[in-house]
Coordinates of C-alpha atoms in Angstrom, one line a residue:
X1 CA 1.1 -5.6 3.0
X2 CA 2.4 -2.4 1.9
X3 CA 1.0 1.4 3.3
X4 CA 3.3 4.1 1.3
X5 CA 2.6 7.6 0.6
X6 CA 4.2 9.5 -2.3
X7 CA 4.8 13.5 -2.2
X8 CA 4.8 16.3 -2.9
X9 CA 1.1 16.8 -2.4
X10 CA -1.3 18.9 -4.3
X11 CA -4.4 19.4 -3.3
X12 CA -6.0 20.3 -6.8
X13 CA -4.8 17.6 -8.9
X14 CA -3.9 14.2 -8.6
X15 CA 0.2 14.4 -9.7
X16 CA 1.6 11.9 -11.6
X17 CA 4.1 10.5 -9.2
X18 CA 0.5 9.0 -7.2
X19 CA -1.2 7.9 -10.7
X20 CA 2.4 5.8 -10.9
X21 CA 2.0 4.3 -7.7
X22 CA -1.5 3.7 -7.6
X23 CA -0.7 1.8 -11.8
X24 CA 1.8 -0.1 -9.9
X25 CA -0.2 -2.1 -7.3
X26 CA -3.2 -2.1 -9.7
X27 CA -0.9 -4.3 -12.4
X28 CA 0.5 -6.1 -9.0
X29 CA -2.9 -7.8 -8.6
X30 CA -2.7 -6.6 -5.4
X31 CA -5.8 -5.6 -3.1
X32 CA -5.5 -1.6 -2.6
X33 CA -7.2 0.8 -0.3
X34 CA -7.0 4.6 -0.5
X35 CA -7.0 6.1 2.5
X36 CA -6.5 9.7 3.6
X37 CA -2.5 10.1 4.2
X38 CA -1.8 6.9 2.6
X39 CA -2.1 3.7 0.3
X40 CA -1.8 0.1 1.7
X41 CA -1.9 -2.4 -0.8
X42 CA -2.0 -6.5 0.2
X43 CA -0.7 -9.7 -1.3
X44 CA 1.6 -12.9 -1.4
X45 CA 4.9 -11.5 -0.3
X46 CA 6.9 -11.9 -3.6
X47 CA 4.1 -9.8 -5.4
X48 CA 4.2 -6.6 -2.4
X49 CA 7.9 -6.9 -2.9
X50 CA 8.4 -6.6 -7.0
X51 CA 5.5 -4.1 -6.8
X52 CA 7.6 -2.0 -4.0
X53 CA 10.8 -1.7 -6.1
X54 CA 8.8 -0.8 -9.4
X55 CA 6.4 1.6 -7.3
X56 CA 10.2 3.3 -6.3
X57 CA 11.3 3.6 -9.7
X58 CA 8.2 4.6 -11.2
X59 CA 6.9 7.3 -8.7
X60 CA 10.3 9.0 -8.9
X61 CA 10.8 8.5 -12.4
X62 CA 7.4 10.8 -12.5
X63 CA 8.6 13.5 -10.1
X64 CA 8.1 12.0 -6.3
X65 CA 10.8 13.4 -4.1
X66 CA 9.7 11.3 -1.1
X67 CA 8.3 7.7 -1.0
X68 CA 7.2 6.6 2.9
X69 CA 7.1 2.7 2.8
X70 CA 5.8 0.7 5.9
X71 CA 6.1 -3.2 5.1
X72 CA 4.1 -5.5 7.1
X73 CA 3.7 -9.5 7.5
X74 CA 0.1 -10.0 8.0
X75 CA -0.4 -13.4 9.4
X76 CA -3.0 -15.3 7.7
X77 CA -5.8 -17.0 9.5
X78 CA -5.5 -21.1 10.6
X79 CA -9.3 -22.3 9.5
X80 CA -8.7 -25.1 11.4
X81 CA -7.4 -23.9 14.5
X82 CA -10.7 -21.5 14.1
X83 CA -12.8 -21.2 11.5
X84 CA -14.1 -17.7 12.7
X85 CA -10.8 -16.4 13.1
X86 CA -9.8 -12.9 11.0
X87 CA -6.8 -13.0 9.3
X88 CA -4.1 -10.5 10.3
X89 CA -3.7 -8.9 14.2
X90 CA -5.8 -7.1 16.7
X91 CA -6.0 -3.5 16.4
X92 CA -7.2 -0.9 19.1
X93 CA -10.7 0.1 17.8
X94 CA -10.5 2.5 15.0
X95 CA -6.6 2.1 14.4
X96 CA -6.4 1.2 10.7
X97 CA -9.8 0.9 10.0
X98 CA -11.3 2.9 6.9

């Protein structure tokens, strides 16, 4: 899983440096939520990473002069072990929750 952010902001129009990003992990295939400060976008590992170094090149290719990146390994879930089991780790209540 990948959560970056892309600036500047603008509050009145989307800028093109998001609308890059956001075509990025679209094409990835990967599974994207908007958030307020922030995208995370999920998938096999090899697919988060490609999309990460075109999402780079593309957002500053169309004017981003910062790219926050937070990779994470989200542990997927052992059916067997239990079959009611979530995939990925505890949170605190309302900590990365939309």
């Amino acid at each position: 899983m990948v959560e970056f952010t892309t600036e500047p902001f603008e509050l009145v129009n989307f800028p093109d440096h998001a609308a890059a990003a956001r075509r990025v992990v679209d094409e990835a295939g990967l599974a994207v939520s908007v958030g307020p400060f922030g995208t995370s976008a999920e998938g096999e590992a090899e697919q988060v990473l490609a999309a990460v170094s075109r999402l780079l090149h593309d957002s500053l290719d169309a004017g981003a002069n910062r790219i926050s990146f937070q990779v994470s390994v989200v542990p997927e879930a052992d059916p067997e072990a239990d079959p009611d089991a979530e995939a990925g780790p505890e949170s605190p209540e309302g900590v990365g929750t939309q």
